[in-house]
JSON list of C-alpha atoms in Angstrom, two decimals:
[
{"chain": "I", "resi": 227, "resn": "GLN", "atom": "CA", "xyz": [-148.51, -11.05, 149.55]},
{"chain": "I", "resi": 228, "resn": "GLN", "atom": "CA", "xyz": [-144.91, -11.55, 148.46]},
{"chain": "I", "resi": 229, "resn": "LEU", "atom": "CA", "xyz": [-143.80, -12.12, 152.04]},
{"chain": "I", "resi": 230, "resn": "SER", "atom": "CA", "xyz": [-146.53, -14.69, 152.62]},
{"chain": "I", "resi": 231, "resn": "LYS", "atom": "CA", "xyz": [-145.47, -16.52, 149.44]},
{"chain": "I", "resi": 232, "resn": "VAL", "atom": "CA", "xyz": [-141.89, -16.66, 150.72]},
{"chain": "I", "resi": 233, "resn": "TYR", "atom": "CA", "xyz": [-142.97, -18.08, 154.09]},
{"chain": "I", "resi": 234, "resn": "ARG", "atom": "CA", "xyz": [-145.38, -20.52, 152.47]},
{"chain": "I", "resi": 235, "resn": "TYR", "atom": "CA", "xyz": [-142.61, -21.90, 150.25]},
{"chain": "I", "resi": 236, "resn": "VAL", "atom": "CA", "xyz": [-140.26, -22.37, 153.19]},
{"chain": "I", "resi": 237, "resn": "LEU", "atom": "CA", "xyz": [-142.93, -24.13, 155.24]},
{"chain": "I", "resi": 238, "resn": "GLN", "atom": "CA", "xyz": [-144.12, -26.35, 152.39]},
{"chain": "I", "resi": 239, "resn": "ASN", "atom": "CA", "xyz": [-140.64, -27.45, 151.36]},
{"chain": "I", "resi": 240, "resn": "LYS", "atom": "CA", "xyz": [-138.68, -27.60, 154.63]},
{"chain": "I", "resi": 241, "resn": "GLU", "atom": "CA", "xyz": [-138.92, -31.41, 154.81]},
{"chain": "I", "resi": 242, "resn": "LYS", "atom": "CA", "xyz": [-138.08, -32.07, 151.15]},
{"chain": "I", "resi": 243, "resn": "GLU", "atom": "CA", "xyz": [-134.57, -33.04, 150.12]},
{"chain": "I", "resi": 244, "resn": "THR", "atom": "CA", "xyz": [-134.86, -31.39, 146.71]},
{"chain": "I", "resi": 245, "resn": "VAL", "atom": "CA", "xyz": [-137.19, -29.30, 144.56]},
{"chain": "I", "resi": 246, "resn": "SER", "atom": "CA", "xyz": [-137.16, -28.52, 140.85]},
{"chain": "I", "resi": 247, "resn": "LEU", "atom": "CA", "xyz": [-135.11, -25.54, 139.76]},
{"chain": "I", "resi": 248, "resn": "SER", "atom": "CA", "xyz": [-138.29, -23.99, 138.32]},
{"chain": "I", "resi": 249, "resn": "THR", "atom": "CA", "xyz": [-140.00, -24.27, 141.73]},
{"chain": "I", "resi": 250, "resn": "GLU", "atom": "CA", "xyz": [-137.00, -22.66, 143.45]},
{"chain": "I", "resi": 251, "resn": "LEU", "atom": "CA", "xyz": [-136.91, -19.88, 140.82]},
{"chain": "I", "resi": 252, "resn": "ASP", "atom": "CA", "xyz": [-140.59, -19.13, 141.34]},
{"chain": "I", "resi": 253, "resn": "PHE", "atom": "CA", "xyz": [-139.93, -18.82, 145.07]},
{"chain": "I", "resi": 254, "resn": "ILE", "atom": "CA", "xyz": [-136.85, -16.67, 144.62]},
{"chain": "I", "resi": 255, "resn": "SER", "atom": "CA", "xyz": [-138.74, -14.23, 142.37]},
{"chain": "I", "resi": 256, "resn": "HIS", "atom": "CA", "xyz": [-140.95, -13.36, 145.39]},
{"chain": "I", "resi": 257, "resn": "TYR", "atom": "CA", "xyz": [-137.88, -13.01, 147.60]},
{"chain": "I", "resi": 258, "resn": "ILE", "atom": "CA", "xyz": [-136.19, -10.76, 145.02]},
{"chain": "I", "resi": 259, "resn": "PHE", "atom": "CA", "xyz": [-139.30, -8.59, 144.91]},
{"chain": "I", "resi": 260, "resn": "LEU", "atom": "CA", "xyz": [-138.99, -8.04, 148.67]},
{"chain": "I", "resi": 261, "resn": "LEU", "atom": "CA", "xyz": [-135.28, -7.22, 148.37]},
{"chain": "I", "resi": 262, "resn": "LYS", "atom": "CA", "xyz": [-135.88, -4.75, 145.55]},
{"chain": "I", "resi": 263, "resn": "THR", "atom": "CA", "xyz": [-138.59, -3.11, 147.69]},
{"chain": "I", "resi": 264, "resn": "ARG", "atom": "CA", "xyz": [-136.13, -2.80, 150.57]},
{"chain": "I", "resi": 265, "resn": "PHE", "atom": "CA", "xyz": [-132.92, -1.85, 148.73]},
{"chain": "I", "resi": 266, "resn": "GLY", "atom": "CA", "xyz": [-134.17, -0.32, 145.47]},
{"chain": "I", "resi": 267, "resn": "ASN", "atom": "CA", "xyz": [-131.30, 0.26, 143.05]},
{"chain": "I", "resi": 268, "resn": "GLY", "atom": "CA", "xyz": [-128.80, -0.90, 145.67]},
{"chain": "I", "resi": 269, "resn": "ILE", "atom": "CA", "xyz": [-129.27, -4.51, 144.56]},
{"chain": "I", "resi": 270, "resn": "GLU", "atom": "CA", "xyz": [-129.46, -5.90, 141.02]},
{"chain": "I", "resi": 271, "resn": "PHE", "atom": "CA", "xyz": [-130.31, -9.38, 139.78]},
{"chain": "I", "resi": 272, "resn": "GLN", "atom": "CA", "xyz": [-129.75, -11.12, 136.48]},
{"chain": "I", "resi": 273, "resn": "ILE", "atom": "CA", "xyz": [-131.17, -14.61, 135.94]},
{"chain": "I", "resi": 274, "resn": "ARG", "atom": "CA", "xyz": [-130.34, -16.52, 132.75]},
{"chain": "I", "resi": 275, "resn": "LEU", "atom": "CA", "xyz": [-131.44, -20.15, 132.74]},
{"chain": "I", "resi": 276, "resn": "PRO", "atom": "CA", "xyz": [-132.43, -22.35, 129.80]},
{"chain": "I", "resi": 277, "resn": "GLU", "atom": "CA", "xyz": [-135.92, -23.85, 130.05]},
{"chain": "I", "resi": 278, "resn": "LYS", "atom": "CA", "xyz": [-134.63, -27.38, 129.42]},
{"chain": "I", "resi": 279, "resn": "LEU", "atom": "CA", "xyz": [-132.71, -27.42, 132.72]},
{"chain": "I", "resi": 280, "resn": "LYS", "atom": "CA", "xyz": [-135.44, -26.01, 134.93]},
{"chain": "I", "resi": 281, "resn": "GLU", "atom": "CA", "xyz": [-136.63, -29.51, 135.86]},
{"chain": "I", "resi": 282, "resn": "LYS", "atom": "CA", "xyz": [-133.26, -30.36, 137.38]},
{"chain": "I", "resi": 283, "resn": "GLU", "atom": "CA", "xyz": [-133.30, -30.43, 141.18]},
{"chain": "I", "resi": 284, "resn": "ILE", "atom": "CA", "xyz": [-131.64, -28.42, 143.95]},
{"chain": "I", "resi": 285, "resn": "VAL", "atom": "CA", "xyz": [-132.01, -28.28, 147.72]},
{"chain": "I", "resi": 286, "resn": "PRO", "atom": "CA", "xyz": [-134.89, -25.99, 148.78]},
{"chain": "I", "resi": 287, "resn": "VAL", "atom": "CA", "xyz": [-133.94, -22.44, 149.78]},
{"chain": "I", "resi": 288, "resn": "THR", "atom": "CA", "xyz": [-130.42, -22.77, 148.29]},
{"chain": "I", "resi": 289, "resn": "LEU", "atom": "CA", "xyz": [-130.79, -19.52, 146.35]},
{"chain": "I", "resi": 290, "resn": "GLN", "atom": "CA", "xyz": [-132.10, -17.60, 149.35]},
{"chain": "I", "resi": 291, "resn": "ILE", "atom": "CA", "xyz": [-129.16, -18.79, 151.47]},
{"chain": "I", "resi": 292, "resn": "LEU", "atom": "CA", "xyz": [-126.64, -17.69, 148.83]},
{"chain": "I", "resi": 293, "resn": "ILE", "atom": "CA", "xyz": [-128.32, -14.32, 148.26]},
{"chain": "I", "resi": 294, "resn": "GLU", "atom": "CA", "xyz": [-128.42, -13.70, 152.02]},
{"chain": "I", "resi": 295, "resn": "ASN", "atom": "CA", "xyz": [-124.74, -14.65, 152.21]},
{"chain": "I", "resi": 296, "resn": "ALA", "atom": "CA", "xyz": [-123.91, -12.06, 149.55]},
{"chain": "I", "resi": 297, "resn": "MET", "atom": "CA", "xyz": [-125.94, -9.40, 151.37]},
{"chain": "I", "resi": 298, "resn": "LYS", "atom": "CA", "xyz": [-124.41, -10.25, 154.74]},
{"chain": "I", "resi": 299, "resn": "HIS", "atom": "CA", "xyz": [-120.82, -9.86, 153.57]},
{"chain": "I", "resi": 300, "resn": "ASN", "atom": "CA", "xyz": [-121.11, -6.94, 151.15]},
{"chain": "I", "resi": 301, "resn": "VAL", "atom": "CA", "xyz": [-122.10, -3.28, 151.27]},
{"chain": "I", "resi": 302, "resn": "ILE", "atom": "CA", "xyz": [-125.40, -2.53, 149.52]},
{"chain": "I", "resi": 303, "resn": "SER", "atom": "CA", "xyz": [-125.74, 1.01, 148.21]},
{"chain": "I", "resi": 304, "resn": "ASN", "atom": "CA", "xyz": [-127.18, 2.89, 145.24]},
{"chain": "I", "resi": 305, "resn": "GLU", "atom": "CA", "xyz": [-123.68, 4.17, 144.43]},
{"chain": "I", "resi": 306, "resn": "ILE", "atom": "CA", "xyz": [-122.14, 0.68, 144.28]},
{"chain": "I", "resi": 307, "resn": "PRO", "atom": "CA", "xyz": [-125.00, -1.81, 143.91]},
{"chain": "I", "resi": 308, "resn": "LEU", "atom": "CA", "xyz": [-124.65, -5.44, 144.89]},
{"chain": "I", "resi": 309, "resn": "ARG", "atom": "CA", "xyz": [-124.96, -7.37, 141.63]},
{"chain": "I", "resi": 310, "resn": "ILE", "atom": "CA", "xyz": [-126.08, -10.99, 141.74]},
{"chain": "I", "resi": 311, "resn": "SER", "atom": "CA", "xyz": [-126.38, -13.26, 138.72]},
{"chain": "I", "resi": 312, "resn": "ILE", "atom": "CA", "xyz": [-127.80, -16.75, 138.49]},
{"chain": "I", "resi": 313, "resn": "ALA", "atom": "CA", "xyz": [-126.93, -18.82, 135.44]},
{"chain": "I", "resi": 314, "resn": "ILE", "atom": "CA", "xyz": [-126.07, -22.33, 134.27]},
{"chain": "I", "resi": 315, "resn": "ASP", "atom": "CA", "xyz": [-122.40, -23.30, 133.95]},
{"chain": "I", "resi": 316, "resn": "ASN", "atom": "CA", "xyz": [-122.26, -26.82, 132.49]},
{"chain": "I", "resi": 317, "resn": "GLU", "atom": "CA", "xyz": [-124.12, -29.03, 134.99]},
{"chain": "I", "resi": 318, "resn": "TYR", "atom": "CA", "xyz": [-123.88, -26.43, 137.74]},
{"chain": "I", "resi": 319, "resn": "LEU", "atom": "CA", "xyz": [-126.04, -23.56, 138.85]},
{"chain": "I", "resi": 320, "resn": "ALA", "atom": "CA", "xyz": [-123.68, -20.59, 139.20]},
{"chain": "I", "resi": 321, "resn": "ILE", "atom": "CA", "xyz": [-124.55, -17.82, 141.65]},
{"chain": "I", "resi": 322, "resn": "VAL", "atom": "CA", "xyz": [-122.13, -14.91, 141.28]},
{"chain": "I", "resi": 323, "resn": "ASN", "atom": "CA", "xyz": [-122.08, -11.68, 143.25]},
{"chain": "I", "resi": 324, "resn": "SER", "atom": "CA", "xyz": [-119.98, -8.55, 143.06]},
{"chain": "I", "resi": 325, "resn": "VAL", "atom": "CA", "xyz": [-117.65, -7.95, 145.98]},
{"chain": "I", "resi": 326, "resn": "ASN", "atom": "CA", "xyz": [-117.68, -4.78, 148.06]},
{"chain": "I", "resi": 327, "resn": "LYS", "atom": "CA", "xyz": [-116.85, -6.27, 151.45]},
{"chain": "I", "resi": 328, "resn": "LYS", "atom": "CA", "xyz": [-118.18, -4.85, 154.67]},
{"chain": "I", "resi": 329, "resn": "THR", "atom": "CA", "xyz": [-115.48, -3.92, 157.17]},
{"chain": "I", "resi": 330, "resn": "LYS", "atom": "CA", "xyz": [-117.37, -5.78, 159.89]},
{"chain": "I", "resi": 331, "resn": "VAL", "atom": "CA", "xyz": [-119.88, -8.59, 159.38]},
{"chain": "I", "resi": 332, "resn": "GLU", "atom": "CA", "xyz": [-122.52, -8.85, 162.08]},
{"chain": "I", "resi": 333, "resn": "THR", "atom": "CA", "xyz": [-124.08, -12.19, 163.10]},
{"chain": "I", "resi": 334, "resn": "SER", "atom": "CA", "xyz": [-121.97, -14.44, 160.88]},
{"chain": "I", "resi": 335, "resn": "ASN", "atom": "CA", "xyz": [-121.37, -17.92, 162.24]},
{"chain": "I", "resi": 336, "resn": "LYS", "atom": "CA", "xyz": [-119.74, -18.97, 158.93]},
{"chain": "I", "resi": 337, "resn": "GLN", "atom": "CA", "xyz": [-122.02, -22.02, 158.74]},
{"chain": "I", "resi": 338, "resn": "GLY", "atom": "CA", "xyz": [-124.26, -21.17, 155.75]},
{"chain": "I", "resi": 339, "resn": "LEU", "atom": "CA", "xyz": [-121.91, -22.35, 153.02]},
{"chain": "I", "resi": 340, "resn": "GLU", "atom": "CA", "xyz": [-120.61, -25.23, 155.14]},
{"chain": "I", "resi": 341, "resn": "ASN", "atom": "CA", "xyz": [-124.15, -26.52, 155.65]},
{"chain": "I", "resi": 342, "resn": "LEU", "atom": "CA", "xyz": [-124.85, -26.31, 151.93]},
{"chain": "I", "resi": 343, "resn": "LYS", "atom": "CA", "xyz": [-121.59, -28.15, 151.17]},
{"chain": "I", "resi": 344, "resn": "SER", "atom": "CA", "xyz": [-122.61, -30.96, 153.52]},
{"chain": "I", "resi": 345, "resn": "LEU", "atom": "CA", "xyz": [-126.10, -31.25, 152.02]},
{"chain": "I", "resi": 346, "resn": "TYR", "atom": "CA", "xyz": [-124.84, -31.38, 148.45]},
{"chain": "I", "resi": 347, "resn": "GLN", "atom": "CA", "xyz": [-122.06, -33.79, 149.37]},
{"chain": "I", "resi": 348, "resn": "TYR", "atom": "CA", "xyz": [-124.80, -36.13, 150.57]},
{"chain": "I", "resi": 349, "resn": "LEU", "atom": "CA", "xyz": [-127.20, -35.59, 147.62]},
{"chain": "I", "resi": 350, "resn": "ALA", "atom": "CA", "xyz": [-125.00, -34.97, 144.56]},
{"chain": "I", "resi": 351, "resn": "ASP", "atom": "CA", "xyz": [-122.12, -36.74, 142.92]},
{"chain": "I", "resi": 352, "resn": "LYS", "atom": "CA", "xyz": [-120.21, -33.46, 142.51]},
{"chain": "I", "resi": 353, "resn": "PRO", "atom": "CA", "xyz": [-119.10, -30.98, 145.19]},
{"chain": "I", "resi": 354, "resn": "ILE", "atom": "CA", "xyz": [-120.04, -27.33, 145.50]},
{"chain": "I", "resi": 355, "resn": "ASP", "atom": "CA", "xyz": [-117.36, -25.09, 143.97]},
{"chain": "I", "resi": 356, "resn": "ILE", "atom": "CA", "xyz": [-116.51, -21.75, 145.55]},
{"chain": "I", "resi": 357, "resn": "ILE", "atom": "CA", "xyz": [-114.43, -19.31, 143.55]},
{"chain": "I", "resi": 358, "resn": "GLU", "atom": "CA", "xyz": [-113.43, -15.96, 145.06]},
{"chain": "I", "resi": 359, "resn": "THR", "atom": "CA", "xyz": [-111.55, -13.06, 143.48]},
{"chain": "I", "resi": 360, "resn": "ASP", "atom": "CA", "xyz": [-111.15, -9.44, 144.53]},
{"chain": "I", "resi": 361, "resn": "SER", "atom": "CA", "xyz": [-114.22, -8.45, 142.49]},
{"chain": "I", "resi": 362, "resn": "LEU", "atom": "CA", "xyz": [-116.45, -11.58, 142.36]},
{"chain": "I", "resi": 363, "resn": "PHE", "atom": "CA", "xyz": [-117.65, -14.35, 144.64]},
{"chain": "I", "resi": 364, "resn": "GLN", "atom": "CA", "xyz": [-119.06, -17.39, 142.89]},
{"chain": "I", "resi": 365, "resn": "VAL", "atom": "CA", "xyz": [-120.75, -20.51, 144.24]},
{"chain": "I", "resi": 366, "resn": "ARG", "atom": "CA", "xyz": [-121.39, -23.33, 141.78]},
{"chain": "I", "resi": 367, "resn": "ILE", "atom": "CA", "xyz": [-124.13, -25.72, 142.89]},
{"chain": "I", "resi": 368, "resn": "PRO", "atom": "CA", "xyz": [-124.33, -29.14, 141.20]},
{"chain": "I", "resi": 369, "resn": "LEU", "atom": "CA", "xyz": [-127.71, -29.76, 139.62]},
{"chain": "I", "resi": 370, "resn": "ILE", "atom": "CA", "xyz": [-129.30, -32.97, 140.84]}
]
């Protein structure tokens, strides 16, 4: 059921420029359920968003792209879980993940973040911010 909800969301929203943050969060809860089923304690999520901002807009599937990016580039294990938080930082949606880089990344064309940057450059009056340290990788998405 969770998988069908994920596919349904993608199909229903693939032509839309933006969706409400609450709609995207509902979708991502189903996706997170699938990830927790697959990785168990190897992946942890924390979502802290005020209700008043949930009607702001973002590009559909933004959160899935950023979560997949974190999973693609980092080791996921019960010993050192991948931690992902989603929160509001001023007028931005901040997606932060812990860093435990893989030695080799399979199937990366390095286009995921670039495509998001291009989309938000077109739709928002602020750019996407990317902040990387040795321990954290953060992408700040402007709310529309």
